[in-house]
């Protein structure tokens, strides 16, 4: 089976992890801050806070922006469930904004319309989580304009997008948002096994993120309510969690980060080659905005079903039967039973639902060979003819 995504682990990565295992610290040592500084400097952010998953990063990002009971968070229906669940962890309400037909990212036109309606009813969101689907950045400039006009905070869920660029600058630099979140799950662009990071340029937000990832405990006298009782002293000043990253994870991440640009440029090569190989087939290849340099976590095609006899699921199943580990990113979140129970109905976000009825993620990972890619395309031809 050719998987849809796979990590790329070098001997250097292995050596980096092994050397941590024989060091003094397995957690809360020097590697985590080193990895944080490396990511911050790579993406052009002032602060970075490493955690044990992007899901945790989204949770504490929402809390750091003050999301709480009675507040609203909006996101795209076409994302992993974590981009929406983070609101519910804070006791806030979730709502969705339909996607753009070309980029498959949250549509700024639909967002503006929904904001105008929400303002009239006094139901504006406190936070909007925009998702850079497949690694292609959202229209951040338009979204930031709306965030200033309607007074909401912006979190970039860049789980797919580390190493990608918007308007020539690395995603995560925070020109148009408050916090950016990365995932280091093994299928993503660089990995720490499990792991995530939140980056920001705001020192207050960074401080809050640091507190929340570790029980709300501080050893910094400046954050305490009174002078430390002694050198042993720490204070719990907030309710936080144990969302810490281990030293092994950070060592792996720092080592992987050194190859980030090479990983992304290899993904671009594969994408360009897919575009050529798929030319003339009844599929839509990924459209790219001119402002965007995608991280290309995913390569998603859409079937032109009116030109096909086979159905979406027949093509998908045929590919799987031929050993191609295709996937579907994503089942629109509002159609999940958990969200249906909250009152969301199928039909609410037609562009997202149309996307879902046609999309297939083809295998895409940096160690993929051209022979494997040819195999994927040959299998797709066969699946489409069937
Ligand atoms: C993978 C992913 C997450 C969650 O990442 P974890 O590190 O597995 O918690 C969140 N949002 C999106 C869009 C993702 O793809």
Short mmCIF file of C-alpha atoms and ligand atoms in Angstrom, two decimals:
data_model
loop_
_atom_site.label_atom_id
_atom_site.label_comp_id
_atom_site.label_asym_id
_atom_site.label_seq_id
_atom_site.Cartn_x
_atom_site.Cartn_y
_atom_site.Cartn_z
CA UNK A 1 0.00 0.00 0.00
CA UNK A 2 1.32 3.46 -0.93
CA UNK A 3 0.20 5.59 2.06
CA UNK A 4 -1.29 9.07 1.65
CA UNK A 5 1.35 10.48 3.97
CA UNK A 6 4.49 9.21 5.63
CA UNK A 7 7.24 10.61 7.85
CA UNK A 8 10.82 10.98 6.62
CA UNK A 9 13.26 10.02 9.41
CA UNK A 10 17.01 10.36 8.79
CA UNK A 11 19.94 8.89 10.71
CA UNK A 12 20.55 12.41 12.05
CA UNK A 13 17.00 12.49 13.45
CA UNK A 14 17.59 9.14 15.14
CA UNK A 15 20.92 10.26 16.61
CA UNK A 16 19.31 13.46 17.93
CA UNK A 17 16.62 11.49 19.79
CA UNK A 18 19.02 8.86 21.10
CA UNK A 19 21.39 11.46 22.50
CA UNK A 20 18.53 12.98 24.50
CA UNK A 21 17.75 9.57 26.00
CA UNK A 22 21.16 9.40 27.65
CA UNK A 23 21.12 13.07 28.73
CA UNK A 24 19.93 14.44 32.09
CA UNK A 25 16.49 15.53 30.90
CA UNK A 26 13.71 13.60 29.19
CA UNK A 27 11.27 16.44 29.74
CA UNK A 28 11.56 20.14 30.69
CA UNK A 29 15.19 20.36 29.65
CA UNK A 30 17.07 22.44 27.08
CA UNK A 31 15.72 20.87 23.87
CA UNK A 32 12.16 22.24 24.01
CA UNK A 33 13.24 25.91 24.24
CA UNK A 34 15.83 25.25 21.53
CA UNK A 35 13.15 23.83 19.21
CA UNK A 36 10.81 26.72 20.05
CA UNK A 37 13.49 29.28 19.21
CA UNK A 38 14.32 27.48 15.98
CA UNK A 39 10.67 27.45 14.82
CA UNK A 40 10.10 31.07 15.89
CA UNK A 41 13.14 32.25 13.99
CA UNK A 42 12.30 30.11 10.94
CA UNK A 43 8.75 31.42 10.56
CA UNK A 44 9.49 34.97 11.76
CA UNK A 45 7.47 34.96 14.99
CA UNK A 46 8.62 36.49 18.29
CA UNK A 47 7.40 33.67 20.56
CA UNK A 48 6.77 29.94 20.20
CA UNK A 49 5.23 27.56 22.73
CA UNK A 50 5.67 23.82 22.10
CA UNK A 51 2.96 21.43 23.26
CA UNK A 52 2.02 17.76 22.93
CA UNK A 53 -0.33 18.21 19.92
CA UNK A 54 -1.87 20.82 17.67
CA UNK A 55 -5.18 20.01 19.35
CA UNK A 56 -3.70 21.14 22.69
CA UNK A 57 -2.24 24.21 20.97
CA UNK A 58 -5.68 25.13 19.60
CA UNK A 59 -7.23 24.67 23.06
CA UNK A 60 -4.79 26.94 24.89
CA UNK A 61 -4.75 29.40 21.98
CA UNK A 62 -8.51 29.85 22.43
CA UNK A 63 -8.11 30.27 26.20
CA UNK A 64 -5.24 32.74 25.74
CA UNK A 65 -7.52 34.86 23.52
CA UNK A 66 -10.13 34.86 26.28
CA UNK A 67 -12.65 32.50 24.70
CA UNK A 68 -15.15 31.38 27.34
CA UNK A 69 -18.71 30.36 28.09
CA UNK A 70 -21.13 32.48 26.09
CA UNK A 71 -18.57 33.31 23.37
CA UNK A 72 -18.59 32.11 19.77
CA UNK A 73 -15.87 30.67 17.56
CA UNK A 74 -16.25 30.28 13.80
CA UNK A 75 -14.26 28.01 11.53
CA UNK A 76 -14.42 26.16 8.22
CA UNK A 77 -16.49 22.98 7.92
CA UNK A 78 -13.74 21.43 5.77
CA UNK A 79 -11.15 20.73 8.45
CA UNK A 80 -10.14 18.19 11.05
CA UNK A 81 -12.62 18.18 13.95
CA UNK A 82 -10.00 19.68 16.31
CA UNK A 83 -10.34 23.15 14.68
CA UNK A 84 -13.94 23.28 15.94
CA UNK A 85 -13.71 21.17 19.11
CA UNK A 86 -11.30 23.68 20.68
CA UNK A 87 -14.22 26.10 21.13
CA UNK A 88 -16.28 23.50 22.98
CA UNK A 89 -13.37 22.74 25.36
CA UNK A 90 -13.70 26.38 26.47
CA UNK A 91 -17.47 26.20 26.84
CA UNK A 92 -17.95 28.46 23.80
CA UNK A 93 -20.27 27.88 20.85
CA UNK A 94 -19.12 26.85 17.37
CA UNK A 95 -20.41 27.99 14.02
CA UNK A 96 -19.11 27.52 10.49
CA UNK A 97 -18.40 29.63 7.41
CA UNK A 98 -18.58 27.94 4.01
CA UNK A 99 -15.47 27.48 1.85
CA UNK A 100 -14.33 29.23 -1.29
CA UNK A 101 -15.02 27.15 -4.42
CA UNK A 102 -11.47 27.45 -5.76
CA UNK A 103 -9.12 27.37 -2.76
CA UNK A 104 -11.36 25.23 -0.48
CA UNK A 105 -10.38 27.60 2.35
CA UNK A 106 -12.80 29.61 4.49
CA UNK A 107 -14.38 32.12 2.09
CA UNK A 108 -13.87 35.80 3.07
CA UNK A 109 -17.00 36.84 1.13
CA UNK A 110 -19.15 34.33 3.01
CA UNK A 111 -17.44 35.44 6.23
CA UNK A 112 -18.27 39.10 5.66
CA UNK A 113 -21.89 38.31 4.90
CA UNK A 114 -22.23 36.18 8.03
CA UNK A 115 -20.52 38.86 10.15
CA UNK A 116 -22.92 41.55 8.94
CA UNK A 117 -25.89 39.33 9.85
CA UNK A 118 -24.33 38.38 13.20
CA UNK A 119 -23.66 42.03 14.08
CA UNK A 120 -27.32 42.90 13.50
CA UNK A 121 -28.28 40.14 15.95
CA UNK A 122 -25.49 40.81 18.45
CA UNK A 123 -23.96 37.39 17.81
CA UNK A 124 -20.45 38.24 16.60
CA UNK A 125 -17.69 35.67 17.16
CA UNK A 126 -14.79 36.34 19.53
CA UNK A 127 -12.42 34.07 17.59
CA UNK A 128 -12.25 32.84 13.98
CA UNK A 129 -10.03 29.82 13.28
CA UNK A 130 -8.93 29.86 9.66
CA UNK A 131 -7.50 26.63 8.28
CA UNK A 132 -4.82 26.58 5.59
CA UNK A 133 -6.24 23.50 3.89
CA UNK A 134 -3.66 21.25 2.21
CA UNK A 135 -1.05 23.87 3.18
CA UNK A 136 -2.39 26.68 1.02
CA UNK A 137 -2.77 29.87 3.08
CA UNK A 138 -6.18 31.51 3.41
CA UNK A 139 -6.83 35.02 2.11
CA UNK A 140 -5.33 36.44 5.31
CA UNK A 141 -5.31 40.07 4.28
CA UNK A 142 -9.07 40.07 3.69
CA UNK A 143 -9.68 38.13 6.91
CA UNK A 144 -7.55 40.54 8.97
CA UNK A 145 -9.49 43.51 7.58
CA UNK A 146 -12.72 41.89 8.71
CA UNK A 147 -11.21 41.07 12.12
CA UNK A 148 -10.46 44.76 12.66
CA UNK A 149 -13.88 45.86 11.43
CA UNK A 150 -15.84 43.32 13.50
CA UNK A 151 -13.41 43.02 16.40
CA UNK A 152 -12.61 39.31 16.50
CA UNK A 153 -9.31 37.46 17.02
CA UNK A 154 -7.77 35.23 14.38
CA UNK A 155 -6.09 31.86 14.93
CA UNK A 156 -4.40 30.32 11.90
CA UNK A 157 -4.68 26.53 12.02
CA UNK A 158 -1.52 25.91 10.02
CA UNK A 159 -1.38 22.20 10.85
CA UNK A 160 -0.90 21.58 7.10
CA UNK A 161 1.19 24.58 6.32
CA UNK A 162 4.55 24.87 8.10
CA UNK A 163 7.17 25.87 5.52
CA UNK A 164 4.55 27.40 3.24
CA UNK A 165 4.44 31.12 2.52
CA UNK A 166 1.84 33.87 2.15
CA UNK A 167 2.82 36.94 0.13
CA UNK A 168 6.42 35.69 0.18
CA UNK A 169 6.64 35.34 3.99
CA UNK A 170 6.60 32.12 6.00
CA UNK A 171 3.23 31.19 7.46
CA UNK A 172 3.43 31.85 11.21
CA UNK A 173 4.97 35.33 11.00
CA UNK A 174 1.64 36.66 12.27
CA UNK A 175 1.26 39.68 9.96
CA UNK A 176 -2.49 39.01 9.78
CA UNK A 177 -3.39 36.96 12.86
CA UNK A 178 -3.00 36.67 16.63
CA UNK A 179 -1.77 33.08 16.97
CA UNK A 180 -0.66 30.42 14.48
CA UNK A 181 -0.77 26.72 15.31
CA UNK A 182 1.34 23.94 13.77
CA UNK A 183 0.97 20.14 14.02
CA UNK A 184 3.87 17.70 14.07
CA UNK A 185 1.82 14.51 13.68
CA UNK A 186 3.72 11.96 11.49
CA UNK A 187 1.61 12.54 8.38
CA UNK A 188 2.25 16.30 8.50
CA UNK A 189 5.23 18.08 6.94
CA UNK A 190 7.70 17.71 9.83
CA UNK A 191 7.09 15.45 12.80
CA UNK A 192 7.75 14.98 16.52
CA UNK A 193 5.56 11.80 16.59
CA UNK A 194 2.83 13.68 18.46
CA UNK A 195 3.33 17.39 18.95
CA UNK A 196 2.28 20.90 18.13
CA UNK A 197 3.24 24.52 18.57
CA UNK A 198 1.58 27.90 18.94
CA UNK A 199 3.46 30.98 17.71
CA UNK A 200 2.61 34.63 18.32
CA UNK A 201 4.15 38.11 18.38
CA UNK A 202 2.26 39.20 21.51
CA UNK A 203 4.25 38.77 24.77
CA UNK A 204 1.07 38.62 26.92
CA UNK A 205 -0.40 35.85 24.78
CA UNK A 206 2.91 33.95 24.83
CA UNK A 207 3.07 34.17 28.63
CA UNK A 208 -0.50 32.89 28.94
CA UNK A 209 0.21 29.99 26.55
CA UNK A 210 3.26 29.03 28.62
CA UNK A 211 1.25 29.03 31.83
CA UNK A 212 -1.62 27.04 30.37
CA UNK A 213 0.55 24.27 28.95
CA UNK A 214 1.94 23.52 32.42
CA UNK A 215 -0.82 23.59 35.07
CA UNK A 216 -0.99 27.38 35.28
CA UNK A 217 2.16 27.21 37.40
CA UNK A 218 4.94 29.80 37.29
CA UNK A 219 8.38 30.17 38.85
CA UNK A 220 8.70 33.75 37.58
CA UNK A 221 8.46 36.16 40.58
CA UNK A 222 7.09 38.84 38.24
CA UNK A 223 3.93 36.75 37.75
CA UNK A 224 3.39 35.96 41.46
CA UNK A 225 0.94 37.61 43.81
CA UNK A 226 3.65 38.09 46.44
CA UNK A 227 7.39 37.68 46.92
CA UNK A 228 8.52 34.00 46.68
CA UNK A 229 8.63 32.25 50.08
CA UNK A 230 12.02 30.86 49.08
CA UNK A 231 13.99 29.50 46.18
CA UNK A 232 11.77 26.37 46.08
CA UNK A 233 8.69 28.46 45.52
CA UNK A 234 6.24 28.32 42.64
CA UNK A 235 2.69 29.58 42.33
CA UNK A 236 -0.35 28.33 40.51
CA UNK A 237 -1.88 31.52 39.14
CA UNK A 238 -4.24 30.03 36.54
CA UNK A 239 -5.91 26.69 35.72
CA UNK A 240 -3.69 24.99 33.17
CA UNK A 241 -2.98 21.51 31.87
CA UNK A 242 -0.09 19.16 31.29
CA UNK A 243 0.31 19.75 27.57
CA UNK A 244 4.13 19.69 27.63
CA UNK A 245 6.31 18.35 24.83
CA UNK A 246 9.09 15.91 25.76
CA UNK A 247 12.80 16.45 25.10
CA UNK A 248 12.84 13.50 22.66
CA UNK A 249 10.04 15.07 20.65
CA UNK A 250 11.75 18.46 20.61
CA UNK A 251 15.07 16.92 19.52
CA UNK A 252 13.31 15.14 16.66
CA UNK A 253 11.47 18.30 15.69
CA UNK A 254 14.60 20.47 15.73
CA UNK A 255 16.42 17.94 13.58
CA UNK A 256 13.48 17.71 11.14
CA UNK A 257 13.17 21.48 10.96
CA UNK A 258 16.61 21.68 9.34
CA UNK A 259 15.14 19.89 6.31
CA UNK A 260 11.84 21.79 6.19
CA UNK A 261 12.56 23.81 3.05
CA UNK A 262 13.80 20.70 1.24
CA UNK A 263 10.67 18.80 2.31
CA UNK A 264 8.33 21.50 1.03
CA UNK A 265 10.20 21.97 -2.22
CA UNK A 266 10.08 18.17 -2.82
CA UNK A 267 6.32 18.34 -2.23
CA UNK A 268 6.09 21.11 -4.81
CA UNK A 269 7.99 18.95 -7.31
CA UNK A 270 5.58 16.09 -6.71
CA UNK A 271 2.58 18.41 -7.03
CA UNK A 272 3.85 19.84 -10.32
CA UNK A 273 4.44 16.33 -11.60
CA UNK A 274 0.92 15.23 -10.52
CA UNK A 275 -0.49 18.27 -12.35
CA UNK A 276 1.24 17.15 -15.56
CA UNK A 277 0.36 13.48 -15.23
CA UNK A 278 -3.30 14.25 -14.51
CA UNK A 279 -3.67 16.68 -17.38
CA UNK A 280 -6.55 15.59 -19.62
CA UNK A 281 -8.16 13.33 -16.99
CA UNK A 282 -11.65 14.23 -15.73
CA UNK A 283 -10.33 15.61 -12.44
CA UNK A 284 -9.73 19.07 -11.02
CA UNK A 285 -6.13 19.58 -9.82
CA UNK A 286 -5.40 21.94 -6.88
CA UNK A 287 -5.80 25.60 -7.82
CA UNK A 288 -3.14 27.85 -6.28
CA UNK A 289 -3.63 31.50 -5.38
CA UNK A 290 -0.80 33.69 -6.74
CA UNK A 291 -0.10 34.99 -3.16
CA UNK A 292 0.37 31.43 -1.96
CA UNK A 293 3.33 29.08 -1.66
CA UNK A 294 1.59 26.02 -0.24
CA UNK A 295 3.15 23.66 2.28
CA UNK A 296 1.48 20.92 0.19
CA UNK A 297 0.68 18.67 3.12
CA UNK A 298 -2.06 17.27 0.89
CA UNK A 299 -2.66 16.94 -2.83
CA UNK A 300 -6.44 16.86 -3.26
CA UNK A 301 -8.14 16.21 -6.61
CA UNK A 302 -11.85 16.61 -7.32
CA UNK A 303 -13.62 14.20 -9.64
CA UNK A 304 -15.62 15.73 -12.49
CA UNK A 305 -18.47 13.36 -11.77
CA UNK A 306 -20.61 14.50 -14.72
CA UNK A 307 -17.84 13.21 -17.03
CA UNK A 308 -17.59 9.86 -15.23
CA UNK A 309 -19.66 6.70 -15.09
CA UNK A 310 -18.02 5.58 -11.84
CA UNK A 311 -19.19 7.23 -8.60
CA UNK A 312 -16.97 8.99 -6.08
CA UNK A 313 -16.92 6.00 -3.74
CA UNK A 314 -16.35 3.54 -6.60
CA UNK A 315 -13.25 5.48 -7.71
CA UNK A 316 -12.06 5.71 -4.09
CA UNK A 317 -12.61 1.99 -3.42
CA UNK A 318 -10.93 0.98 -6.68
CA UNK A 319 -7.85 3.02 -5.75
CA UNK A 320 -7.72 1.40 -2.30
CA UNK A 321 -8.17 -2.07 -3.88
CA UNK A 322 -5.20 -1.30 -6.15
CA UNK A 323 -2.99 -0.54 -3.14
CA UNK A 324 -3.22 3.23 -3.25
CA UNK A 325 -3.78 4.61 0.26
CA UNK A 326 -6.03 7.47 -0.79
CA UNK A 327 -7.92 9.39 1.86
CA UNK A 328 -10.61 12.05 2.13
CA UNK A 329 -9.85 15.35 3.87
CA UNK A 330 -12.35 16.08 5.26
CA UNK A 331 -15.84 14.94 6.10
CA UNK A 332 -17.44 18.36 6.80
CA UNK A 333 -17.43 18.79 10.58
CA UNK A 334 -21.06 19.98 10.75
CA UNK A 335 -22.22 16.62 9.34
CA UNK A 336 -20.61 14.63 12.17
CA UNK A 337 -23.21 13.08 14.53
CA UNK A 338 -21.83 15.01 17.49
CA UNK A 339 -22.40 18.29 15.63
CA UNK A 340 -25.74 17.16 14.20
CA UNK A 341 -26.89 16.67 17.80
CA UNK A 342 -26.03 20.35 18.38
CA UNK A 343 -28.47 21.26 15.61
CA UNK A 344 -26.29 21.56 12.50
CA UNK A 345 -28.05 20.26 9.41
CA UNK A 346 -26.76 18.73 6.19
CA UNK A 347 -27.27 21.35 3.49
CA UNK A 348 -26.08 24.34 5.53
CA UNK A 349 -22.72 24.69 3.73
CA UNK A 350 -23.28 23.68 0.09
CA UNK A 351 -19.77 24.47 -1.18
CA UNK A 352 -18.21 22.32 1.57
CA UNK A 353 -20.64 19.50 0.91
CA UNK A 354 -20.01 19.63 -2.86
CA UNK A 355 -16.28 19.50 -2.17
CA UNK A 356 -16.81 16.46 0.06
CA UNK A 357 -18.77 14.66 -2.67
CA UNK A 358 -15.87 14.96 -5.15
CA UNK A 359 -12.57 15.17 -3.24
CA UNK A 360 -9.85 12.52 -2.97
CA UNK A 361 -6.42 13.03 -1.35
CA UNK A 362 -3.74 11.32 -3.43
CA UNK A 363 -0.57 10.09 -1.71
CA UNK A 364 1.86 12.95 -1.03
CA UNK A 365 5.02 12.65 1.10
CA UNK A 366 8.59 13.75 0.61
CA UNK A 367 10.10 10.25 0.22
CA UNK A 368 7.57 9.34 -2.48
CA UNK A 369 9.30 8.17 -5.67
CA UNK A 370 8.32 9.04 -9.23
CA UNK A 371 7.63 5.32 -9.82
CA UNK A 372 5.15 5.36 -6.92
CA UNK A 373 3.57 8.49 -8.34
CA UNK A 374 3.22 6.84 -11.77
CA UNK A 375 1.60 3.89 -10.03
CA UNK A 376 -0.95 6.21 -8.36
CA UNK A 377 -1.86 7.85 -11.66
CA UNK A 378 -2.11 4.52 -13.52
CA UNK A 379 -4.43 3.24 -10.78
CA UNK A 380 -6.52 6.41 -11.02
CA UNK A 381 -6.88 5.99 -14.81
CA UNK A 382 -8.07 2.45 -14.23
CA UNK A 383 -10.45 3.50 -11.46
CA UNK A 384 -11.96 6.20 -13.61
CA UNK A 385 -12.44 3.90 -16.61
CA UNK A 386 -14.11 1.26 -14.50
C1 LIG B 1 -3.76 17.31 12.18
C2 LIG B 1 -4.64 18.46 12.38
C3 LIG B 1 -4.99 18.95 13.64
C4 LIG B 1 -4.63 18.24 14.89
O1 LIG B 1 -3.30 17.97 15.00
P1 LIG B 1 -2.75 17.04 16.18
O2 LIG B 1 -1.31 17.43 16.28
O3 LIG B 1 -2.93 15.63 15.70
O4 LIG B 1 -3.52 17.31 17.40
C5 LIG B 1 -5.75 20.10 13.73
N1 LIG B 1 -6.15 20.75 12.63
C6 LIG B 1 -5.86 20.31 11.40
C7 LIG B 1 -6.34 21.07 10.22
C8 LIG B 1 -5.12 19.14 11.24
O5 LIG B 1 -4.85 18.67 10.01
#
